């Protein structure tokens, strides 16, 4: 087999470094190889800057908001400063609220719960389940493409309206025409929430330039895997809504009225942050945002786009491989590619890529069952599951070339190991790969 792409290794020094870049993983044949992490779209590795910042914070970590101790005051400042960084990262308006959440799913559910009564919601059925499922009730309209947006909004009853749009598809990496969607939404007086989970790690997100009202994102996709995400946007609906969770931190006063409790909820966004907040996660997320702001996007984008071209060019040479696309092969996209290979089980391919080649990809329907099923059908592929390779700051040319070469081998000569389906997942049998000592020692 001859590949037209040259085999060269280039370590992406020009982009912010990630922890684990030199990780090696065991193969079933007993060798160890550098890990080719091509699953950034699911969860990105930790930025070294984030890891170091968390390390620096940990000795100071203490209770926030109500603690009188000096370390508590430091932790409180860290947490509140993180809101300012998030605000800058997405170009928020001065009056916008920043609510820390667990992730994008949490942020969208929060917003769904905070909508004024009788809000009409218009969204797209090809979205990730996080953007698809939180909206309930008779006021929800689900579209299969942007072409129907204008008419759907025209049909909405008078009252508040919200359009849900995704920045970059987690299946194909393709960019949604957010500014066009926003312009249509504005003509009908609708607000817009942008699911930036996949966009924010790859491109600048600017609330003003895109003319959206809310942005949601996840720290673990933004190289800050410490359990925090955020909802940034207009404060009025959030302030007027019932608290997302009831509990400490969301209240300004609770008093005993006999059989009832009299509760005064906090007036600010804290009303949606009940319980002890994730200070470390918020700080990690803020440091990641700061790193991107400071580094700037041109080198990050150039690094990724060069690898993406290499990946798509290489994948196109694999016999029977069909790439999935929402908007067409030439459409602008981030470094995410999903595909099916004729006659091949994506789960088995993914297992063999890991066990025999040290490559991490994802298989399945990517929490976007409608999109994946439809795109597979459009591509002429059978089944409901695909493979996804996703690039990021930890990716390099060797990872891409290894994936392409491994797919050629697996598709033409098949796996060299035995595999069996265990609990619905293909697993090497036997699997002699040793776990790392910290895990196997337990
Ligand atoms: N939206 C998109 C586009 C995603 O890709 C994902 C996760 O893959 C989500 C939302 C949900 O993100 P999280 O799992 O961090 O809540």
Short mmCIF file of C-alpha atoms and ligand atoms in Angstrom, two decimals:
data_model
loop_
_atom_site.label_atom_id
_atom_site.label_comp_id
_atom_site.label_asym_id
_atom_site.label_seq_id
_atom_site.Cartn_x
_atom_site.Cartn_y
_atom_site.Cartn_z
CA UNK A 1 0.00 0.00 0.00
CA UNK A 2 1.40 3.43 -0.90
CA UNK A 3 0.07 6.55 0.68
CA UNK A 4 0.50 9.82 -1.15
CA UNK A 5 1.02 11.72 2.08
CA UNK A 6 4.63 11.89 3.33
CA UNK A 7 5.34 10.21 6.67
CA UNK A 8 6.85 12.81 8.93
CA UNK A 9 6.63 13.60 12.60
CA UNK A 10 6.14 17.17 13.69
CA UNK A 11 5.61 18.01 17.33
CA UNK A 12 3.28 20.99 17.44
CA UNK A 13 5.52 23.34 19.45
CA UNK A 14 3.60 26.30 18.12
CA UNK A 15 0.47 25.41 20.07
CA UNK A 16 0.00 25.31 23.86
CA UNK A 17 1.36 21.99 25.20
CA UNK A 18 -0.88 19.36 26.78
CA UNK A 19 -0.18 16.98 29.64
CA UNK A 20 0.37 13.39 28.56
CA UNK A 21 1.85 14.31 25.18
CA UNK A 22 4.53 11.68 25.74
CA UNK A 23 2.16 9.01 27.06
CA UNK A 24 2.86 5.50 25.82
CA UNK A 25 0.25 2.74 25.81
CA UNK A 26 0.57 -1.04 25.68
CA UNK A 27 -0.47 -3.09 22.66
CA UNK A 28 -1.82 -6.64 22.79
CA UNK A 29 1.44 -7.95 21.24
CA UNK A 30 3.44 -6.69 24.24
CA UNK A 31 4.93 -3.56 22.64
CA UNK A 32 4.40 -0.01 23.92
CA UNK A 33 3.83 2.88 21.52
CA UNK A 34 3.17 6.60 21.90
CA UNK A 35 -0.55 7.14 22.38
CA UNK A 36 -2.27 8.62 19.34
CA UNK A 37 -5.17 10.41 20.98
CA UNK A 38 -7.65 11.12 18.19
CA UNK A 39 -10.61 11.56 20.51
CA UNK A 40 -10.31 15.22 21.45
CA UNK A 41 -13.96 15.92 20.62
CA UNK A 42 -15.07 13.69 23.48
CA UNK A 43 -12.65 15.03 26.09
CA UNK A 44 -9.44 16.93 25.46
CA UNK A 45 -6.27 16.32 27.47
CA UNK A 46 -5.34 18.82 30.16
CA UNK A 47 -3.28 21.82 29.11
CA UNK A 48 0.06 21.90 30.91
CA UNK A 49 -0.75 25.48 31.90
CA UNK A 50 -4.02 24.31 33.46
CA UNK A 51 -2.34 21.46 35.33
CA UNK A 52 0.32 23.85 36.69
CA UNK A 53 -2.27 26.44 37.69
CA UNK A 54 -4.34 23.85 39.53
CA UNK A 55 -1.21 22.64 41.29
CA UNK A 56 -0.49 26.21 42.35
CA UNK A 57 -4.03 26.73 43.62
CA UNK A 58 -4.38 23.52 45.61
CA UNK A 59 -2.44 24.62 48.73
CA UNK A 60 -4.72 27.67 48.86
CA UNK A 61 -7.89 25.75 48.22
CA UNK A 62 -10.46 26.45 50.95
CA UNK A 63 -14.17 27.15 51.31
CA UNK A 64 -15.53 29.96 49.18
CA UNK A 65 -17.86 32.91 49.83
CA UNK A 66 -18.55 32.44 53.53
CA UNK A 67 -15.12 31.58 54.86
CA UNK A 68 -13.36 34.27 56.89
CA UNK A 69 -9.93 32.67 56.64
CA UNK A 70 -7.32 34.11 54.32
CA UNK A 71 -7.21 30.98 52.15
CA UNK A 72 -11.00 31.18 51.83
CA UNK A 73 -10.67 34.72 50.62
CA UNK A 74 -8.04 33.66 48.09
CA UNK A 75 -10.28 30.82 46.87
CA UNK A 76 -13.25 33.18 46.64
CA UNK A 77 -11.24 35.64 44.59
CA UNK A 78 -10.05 32.86 42.30
CA UNK A 79 -13.62 31.70 41.76
CA UNK A 80 -15.06 35.16 41.10
CA UNK A 81 -12.15 36.15 38.84
CA UNK A 82 -12.85 33.06 36.77
CA UNK A 83 -16.22 34.58 35.82
CA UNK A 84 -14.45 37.63 34.41
CA UNK A 85 -12.15 35.47 32.31
CA UNK A 86 -15.10 33.50 30.93
CA UNK A 87 -16.82 36.75 30.11
CA UNK A 88 -13.77 37.94 28.16
CA UNK A 89 -13.31 34.57 26.47
CA UNK A 90 -16.73 34.72 24.84
CA UNK A 91 -16.82 38.51 24.41
CA UNK A 92 -19.78 38.82 26.76
CA UNK A 93 -21.71 42.01 27.38
CA UNK A 94 -20.94 43.82 30.65
CA UNK A 95 -24.33 42.86 32.01
CA UNK A 96 -24.16 39.18 31.07
CA UNK A 97 -24.23 36.57 33.80
CA UNK A 98 -21.68 33.78 34.10
CA UNK A 99 -23.00 30.69 35.85
CA UNK A 100 -20.61 27.84 36.48
CA UNK A 101 -22.10 24.47 35.69
CA UNK A 102 -20.80 20.94 35.45
CA UNK A 103 -20.66 20.95 31.65
CA UNK A 104 -22.61 21.94 28.54
CA UNK A 105 -25.40 19.47 29.27
CA UNK A 106 -25.86 21.00 32.69
CA UNK A 107 -25.75 24.54 31.31
CA UNK A 108 -28.43 23.82 28.69
CA UNK A 109 -30.66 22.10 31.23
CA UNK A 110 -30.26 25.09 33.50
CA UNK A 111 -31.28 27.46 30.73
CA UNK A 112 -34.23 25.23 29.81
CA UNK A 113 -35.43 25.41 33.40
CA UNK A 114 -34.97 29.19 33.50
CA UNK A 115 -37.07 30.01 30.42
CA UNK A 116 -40.05 32.25 31.08
CA UNK A 117 -43.39 30.44 31.00
CA UNK A 118 -44.67 29.81 27.44
CA UNK A 119 -41.31 30.34 25.76
CA UNK A 120 -41.32 28.91 22.23
CA UNK A 121 -38.16 26.93 21.57
CA UNK A 122 -36.92 26.13 18.07
CA UNK A 123 -34.04 23.70 17.68
CA UNK A 124 -32.47 21.30 15.19
CA UNK A 125 -32.79 17.55 15.29
CA UNK A 126 -29.19 16.92 14.22
CA UNK A 127 -27.85 18.42 17.43
CA UNK A 128 -26.06 16.64 20.22
CA UNK A 129 -28.51 15.18 22.72
CA UNK A 130 -27.44 17.85 25.22
CA UNK A 131 -28.96 20.48 22.93
CA UNK A 132 -31.80 18.25 21.75
CA UNK A 133 -33.36 16.86 24.90
CA UNK A 134 -33.68 19.55 27.59
CA UNK A 135 -36.55 21.36 25.82
CA UNK A 136 -39.97 20.01 26.69
CA UNK A 137 -43.58 20.93 26.13
CA UNK A 138 -45.90 22.07 23.43
CA UNK A 139 -43.87 25.18 22.63
CA UNK A 140 -40.95 23.19 21.21
CA UNK A 141 -40.40 22.93 17.45
CA UNK A 142 -37.77 20.61 16.06
CA UNK A 143 -36.36 21.39 12.61
CA UNK A 144 -34.27 19.25 10.31
CA UNK A 145 -32.40 22.18 8.78
CA UNK A 146 -31.97 25.95 8.88
CA UNK A 147 -34.19 26.41 5.82
CA UNK A 148 -37.30 25.98 7.96
CA UNK A 149 -36.28 28.43 10.67
CA UNK A 150 -37.94 31.56 9.34
CA UNK A 151 -41.30 29.83 8.87
CA UNK A 152 -41.10 28.08 12.24
CA UNK A 153 -40.47 31.36 14.03
CA UNK A 154 -43.26 33.05 12.08
CA UNK A 155 -45.64 30.38 13.37
CA UNK A 156 -44.62 30.79 17.00
CA UNK A 157 -47.22 32.34 19.26
CA UNK A 158 -46.50 35.77 20.70
CA UNK A 159 -44.18 35.62 23.68
CA UNK A 160 -40.58 34.77 24.42
CA UNK A 161 -38.71 32.68 21.87
CA UNK A 162 -35.43 30.84 21.94
CA UNK A 163 -33.46 29.33 19.06
CA UNK A 164 -30.90 26.66 19.94
CA UNK A 165 -27.94 26.42 17.56
CA UNK A 166 -24.73 24.43 17.65
CA UNK A 167 -21.41 26.07 16.81
CA UNK A 168 -19.65 23.01 15.40
CA UNK A 169 -21.17 19.57 14.90
CA UNK A 170 -19.72 16.93 17.17
CA UNK A 171 -20.29 14.37 14.39
CA UNK A 172 -18.76 16.13 11.40
CA UNK A 173 -16.97 19.14 12.87
CA UNK A 174 -18.83 21.33 10.39
CA UNK A 175 -19.60 24.88 11.44
CA UNK A 176 -23.23 25.86 11.64
CA UNK A 177 -24.16 29.19 10.07
CA UNK A 178 -24.63 30.73 13.50
CA UNK A 179 -24.65 34.37 12.42
CA UNK A 180 -27.31 33.64 9.75
CA UNK A 181 -29.42 31.69 12.23
CA UNK A 182 -29.08 34.58 14.67
CA UNK A 183 -30.10 37.12 12.03
CA UNK A 184 -33.24 35.12 11.24
CA UNK A 185 -33.99 34.69 14.93
CA UNK A 186 -33.62 38.43 15.53
CA UNK A 187 -36.12 39.25 12.81
CA UNK A 188 -38.66 37.34 14.89
CA UNK A 189 -37.57 38.72 18.25
CA UNK A 190 -36.08 35.41 19.37
CA UNK A 191 -33.10 34.89 21.62
CA UNK A 192 -30.32 32.50 20.61
CA UNK A 193 -28.33 30.05 22.67
CA UNK A 194 -25.09 28.82 21.12
CA UNK A 195 -23.87 25.35 22.04
CA UNK A 196 -20.15 26.08 21.82
CA UNK A 197 -18.98 22.77 23.29
CA UNK A 198 -17.17 21.81 20.06
CA UNK A 199 -16.56 25.28 18.69
CA UNK A 200 -14.83 26.89 21.66
CA UNK A 201 -11.76 24.58 21.64
CA UNK A 202 -11.09 25.40 17.97
CA UNK A 203 -12.28 28.90 17.08
CA UNK A 204 -12.91 32.20 18.86
CA UNK A 205 -16.46 32.53 20.18
CA UNK A 206 -17.75 36.08 20.24
CA UNK A 207 -21.21 36.76 21.59
CA UNK A 208 -21.26 40.21 19.98
CA UNK A 209 -19.97 39.20 16.54
CA UNK A 210 -22.33 36.22 16.35
CA UNK A 211 -25.15 38.19 17.92
CA UNK A 212 -26.23 35.44 20.30
CA UNK A 213 -27.69 35.74 23.79
CA UNK A 214 -26.22 32.74 25.57
CA UNK A 215 -23.13 30.59 25.16
CA UNK A 216 -22.64 27.22 26.84
CA UNK A 217 -19.41 25.23 26.94
CA UNK A 218 -17.55 22.46 28.78
CA UNK A 219 -14.16 22.67 30.49
CA UNK A 220 -13.24 19.08 29.67
CA UNK A 221 -13.46 19.81 25.94
CA UNK A 222 -11.43 22.98 26.43
CA UNK A 223 -8.40 21.23 27.92
CA UNK A 224 -9.54 21.85 31.50
CA UNK A 225 -10.92 18.49 32.68
CA UNK A 226 -11.80 19.47 36.25
CA UNK A 227 -15.58 19.16 36.12
CA UNK A 228 -16.67 22.72 35.30
CA UNK A 229 -18.56 24.22 32.39
CA UNK A 230 -20.39 27.50 32.00
CA UNK A 231 -23.50 29.28 30.87
CA UNK A 232 -22.80 32.88 29.87
CA UNK A 233 -25.51 35.24 28.76
CA UNK A 234 -28.38 37.56 29.49
CA UNK A 235 -29.04 37.80 33.20
CA UNK A 236 -32.75 38.73 33.27
CA UNK A 237 -34.32 35.30 32.67
CA UNK A 238 -31.77 33.69 34.94
CA UNK A 239 -32.44 36.14 37.77
CA UNK A 240 -36.20 35.71 37.47
CA UNK A 241 -36.14 31.90 37.36
CA UNK A 242 -36.51 29.51 40.25
CA UNK A 243 -33.14 28.23 41.44
CA UNK A 244 -31.80 25.36 39.37
CA UNK A 245 -31.01 23.49 42.59
CA UNK A 246 -32.43 24.35 46.00
CA UNK A 247 -29.88 24.55 48.77
CA UNK A 248 -27.18 26.53 50.52
CA UNK A 249 -25.54 29.28 48.53
CA UNK A 250 -28.69 29.94 46.51
CA UNK A 251 -30.46 31.71 49.36
CA UNK A 252 -30.04 35.03 51.09
CA UNK A 253 -32.45 34.25 53.97
CA UNK A 254 -34.33 31.22 55.26
CA UNK A 255 -36.64 31.56 58.23
CA UNK A 256 -39.01 29.33 60.12
CA UNK A 257 -42.68 30.13 59.57
CA UNK A 258 -44.11 27.25 61.55
CA UNK A 259 -45.12 24.56 59.08
CA UNK A 260 -43.55 26.47 56.21
CA UNK A 261 -40.14 27.84 55.45
CA UNK A 262 -39.81 31.38 54.19
CA UNK A 263 -37.01 31.42 51.64
CA UNK A 264 -35.51 34.44 49.95
CA UNK A 265 -33.43 33.27 47.02
CA UNK A 266 -30.26 35.14 46.08
CA UNK A 267 -30.88 37.84 43.53
CA UNK A 268 -27.72 37.20 41.54
CA UNK A 269 -26.63 34.20 39.52
CA UNK A 270 -25.63 32.44 42.76
CA UNK A 271 -29.24 31.33 42.90
CA UNK A 272 -28.28 28.78 40.25
CA UNK A 273 -25.09 27.68 41.97
CA UNK A 274 -26.45 26.04 45.13
CA UNK A 275 -24.07 23.81 47.04
CA UNK A 276 -20.32 24.15 47.31
CA UNK A 277 -19.03 25.39 43.95
CA UNK A 278 -16.27 23.75 41.96
CA UNK A 279 -13.54 26.33 42.55
CA UNK A 280 -10.78 24.19 41.08
CA UNK A 281 -12.87 23.43 37.99
CA UNK A 282 -13.80 27.08 37.46
CA UNK A 283 -10.17 28.13 37.87
CA UNK A 284 -8.98 25.41 35.48
CA UNK A 285 -11.54 26.48 32.90
CA UNK A 286 -10.55 30.13 33.29
CA UNK A 287 -6.85 29.32 32.91
CA UNK A 288 -7.62 27.37 29.72
CA UNK A 289 -9.60 30.33 28.38
CA UNK A 290 -6.81 32.70 29.35
CA UNK A 291 -4.28 30.45 27.61
CA UNK A 292 -6.27 30.55 24.37
CA UNK A 293 -6.78 34.31 24.63
CA UNK A 294 -3.11 34.89 25.28
CA UNK A 295 -1.86 32.46 22.64
CA UNK A 296 -4.24 33.67 19.95
CA UNK A 297 -6.03 31.50 17.39
CA UNK A 298 -3.97 31.69 14.17
CA UNK A 299 -1.34 29.04 15.05
CA UNK A 300 -3.89 26.79 16.73
CA UNK A 301 -6.13 26.96 13.71
CA UNK A 302 -3.29 26.49 11.22
CA UNK A 303 -1.98 23.47 13.14
CA UNK A 304 -5.39 21.86 13.19
CA UNK A 305 -6.39 22.67 9.64
CA UNK A 306 -3.12 21.23 8.26
CA UNK A 307 -3.73 18.02 10.19
CA UNK A 308 -7.37 17.95 9.15
CA UNK A 309 -6.46 18.17 5.48
CA UNK A 310 -3.90 15.43 5.95
CA UNK A 311 -6.45 13.28 7.76
CA UNK A 312 -9.22 13.70 5.22
CA UNK A 313 -6.81 13.18 2.32
CA UNK A 314 -5.53 10.01 3.95
CA UNK A 315 -8.98 8.68 4.87
CA UNK A 316 -10.13 9.15 1.29
CA UNK A 317 -7.57 6.52 0.26
CA UNK A 318 -9.03 3.83 2.56
CA UNK A 319 -11.09 1.37 0.50
CA UNK A 320 -14.82 1.66 1.16
CA UNK A 321 -14.52 4.59 3.56
CA UNK A 322 -17.42 7.06 3.54
CA UNK A 323 -17.02 10.39 5.32
CA UNK A 324 -20.13 11.90 6.89
CA UNK A 325 -21.12 15.47 6.09
CA UNK A 326 -24.00 17.77 6.93
CA UNK A 327 -23.21 20.61 4.56
CA UNK A 328 -20.91 19.13 1.90
CA UNK A 329 -17.25 18.19 1.56
CA UNK A 330 -15.97 21.75 1.15
CA UNK A 331 -17.81 23.21 4.14
CA UNK A 332 -15.70 24.90 6.84
CA UNK A 333 -15.10 22.56 9.79
CA UNK A 334 -13.03 21.96 12.90
CA UNK A 335 -10.84 18.89 13.29
CA UNK A 336 -13.54 16.26 13.63
CA UNK A 337 -14.19 13.57 11.00
CA UNK A 338 -16.75 10.76 11.24
CA UNK A 339 -16.86 7.92 8.77
CA UNK A 340 -18.03 4.40 8.07
CA UNK A 341 -16.16 1.70 6.19
CA UNK A 342 -18.15 -0.68 4.00
CA UNK A 343 -18.46 -4.13 5.53
CA UNK A 344 -16.64 -3.13 8.72
CA UNK A 345 -18.03 -2.97 12.23
CA UNK A 346 -16.99 0.44 13.62
CA UNK A 347 -16.76 -0.96 17.15
CA UNK A 348 -14.39 -3.71 16.06
CA UNK A 349 -12.27 -1.26 14.08
CA UNK A 350 -12.06 1.07 17.10
CA UNK A 351 -11.06 -1.81 19.38
CA UNK A 352 -8.37 -3.01 16.96
CA UNK A 353 -7.05 0.52 16.41
CA UNK A 354 -6.52 0.73 20.15
CA UNK A 355 -5.28 -2.80 20.85
CA UNK A 356 -2.99 -3.22 17.83
CA UNK A 357 -2.00 0.37 16.98
CA UNK A 358 -2.28 2.48 20.15
CA UNK A 359 -4.84 4.81 18.60
CA UNK A 360 -7.81 6.24 20.50
CA UNK A 361 -10.88 7.03 18.41
CA UNK A 362 -14.59 6.90 19.16
CA UNK A 363 -17.25 4.66 17.68
CA UNK A 364 -21.01 4.79 18.00
CA UNK A 365 -23.58 7.48 17.35
CA UNK A 366 -21.81 10.19 19.37
CA UNK A 367 -24.85 11.21 21.49
CA UNK A 368 -26.35 12.51 18.26
CA UNK A 369 -28.37 9.51 17.16
CA UNK A 370 -30.58 11.34 14.71
CA UNK A 371 -27.68 13.13 13.04
CA UNK A 372 -25.48 10.06 12.82
CA UNK A 373 -28.25 7.81 11.49
CA UNK A 374 -29.29 10.35 8.89
CA UNK A 375 -25.74 11.12 7.77
CA UNK A 376 -24.86 7.45 7.45
CA UNK A 377 -27.94 6.91 5.29
CA UNK A 378 -27.08 9.95 3.16
CA UNK A 379 -23.54 8.64 2.71
CA UNK A 380 -24.93 5.31 1.55
CA UNK A 381 -23.56 3.44 4.56
CA UNK A 382 -25.44 0.73 6.39
CA UNK A 383 -25.98 0.63 10.16
CA UNK A 384 -26.40 3.29 12.79
CA UNK A 385 -22.87 3.64 14.09
CA UNK A 386 -19.73 5.28 12.77
CA UNK A 387 -16.13 5.98 13.72
CA UNK A 388 -14.93 9.43 14.68
CA UNK A 389 -11.38 10.78 14.67
CA UNK A 390 -10.97 14.17 16.29
CA UNK A 391 -7.90 16.36 16.37
CA UNK A 392 -6.66 18.83 18.91
CA UNK A 393 -3.62 20.43 20.47
CA UNK A 394 -2.15 17.02 21.30
CA UNK A 395 -2.35 15.73 17.72
CA UNK A 396 0.49 15.50 15.24
CA UNK A 397 1.18 14.18 11.75
CA UNK A 398 2.39 10.81 12.98
CA UNK A 399 -0.96 10.22 14.75
CA UNK A 400 -2.84 10.98 11.58
CA UNK A 401 -0.58 8.87 9.38
CA UNK A 402 -0.72 5.99 11.84
CA UNK A 403 -4.52 6.04 11.80
CA UNK A 404 -4.67 6.05 8.02
CA UNK A 405 -2.09 3.26 7.69
CA UNK A 406 -3.81 1.19 10.43
CA UNK A 407 -7.19 1.53 8.74
CA UNK A 408 -5.67 0.36 5.46
CA UNK A 409 -4.24 -2.70 7.23
CA UNK A 410 -7.43 -3.52 9.15
CA UNK A 411 -9.67 -3.06 6.15
CA UNK A 412 -7.53 -5.04 3.72
CA UNK A 413 -6.10 -7.82 5.91
CA UNK A 414 -8.25 -7.67 9.08
CA UNK A 415 -7.22 -7.63 12.74
CA UNK A 416 -4.32 -9.80 13.88
CA UNK A 417 -5.87 -10.50 17.31
CA UNK A 418 -9.11 -12.11 18.43
CA UNK A 419 -11.97 -9.97 19.64
CA UNK A 420 -15.31 -10.75 21.26
CA UNK A 421 -18.29 -8.60 22.13
CA UNK A 422 -18.44 -8.12 25.90
CA UNK A 423 -21.34 -6.04 27.24
CA UNK A 424 -21.90 -4.66 23.77
CA UNK A 425 -18.26 -3.59 23.22
CA UNK A 426 -15.63 -5.33 21.15
CA UNK A 427 -12.81 -6.44 23.45
CA UNK A 428 -9.50 -8.18 22.68
CA UNK A 429 -9.56 -11.81 23.87
CA UNK A 430 -7.35 -12.22 25.73
CA UNK A 431 -6.40 -8.66 26.67
CA UNK A 432 -2.87 -8.84 28.10
CA UNK A 433 -2.36 -5.06 28.20
CA UNK A 434 -1.22 -4.09 31.72
CA UNK A 435 -3.02 -1.25 33.45
CA UNK A 436 -0.84 1.57 34.80
CA UNK A 437 0.63 0.77 38.23
CA UNK A 438 -1.55 3.27 40.10
CA UNK A 439 -4.61 1.41 38.85
CA UNK A 440 -3.49 -2.19 38.91
CA UNK A 441 -2.11 -1.80 42.45
CA UNK A 442 -5.63 -1.33 43.84
N1 LIG B 1 -22.81 19.77 22.60
C1 LIG B 1 -21.90 19.26 21.76
C2 LIG B 1 -21.80 19.82 20.37
C3 LIG B 1 -21.06 18.25 22.18
O1 LIG B 1 -20.16 17.74 21.35
C4 LIG B 1 -21.19 17.75 23.49
C5 LIG B 1 -20.35 16.64 23.96
O2 LIG B 1 -19.79 15.89 23.21
C6 LIG B 1 -22.14 18.32 24.33
C7 LIG B 1 -22.94 19.34 23.85
C8 LIG B 1 -22.30 17.86 25.73
O3 LIG B 1 -21.14 18.19 26.44
P1 LIG B 1 -20.94 17.64 27.90
O4 LIG B 1 -20.91 16.15 27.80
O5 LIG B 1 -19.64 18.21 28.31
O6 LIG B 1 -22.08 18.12 28.72
#
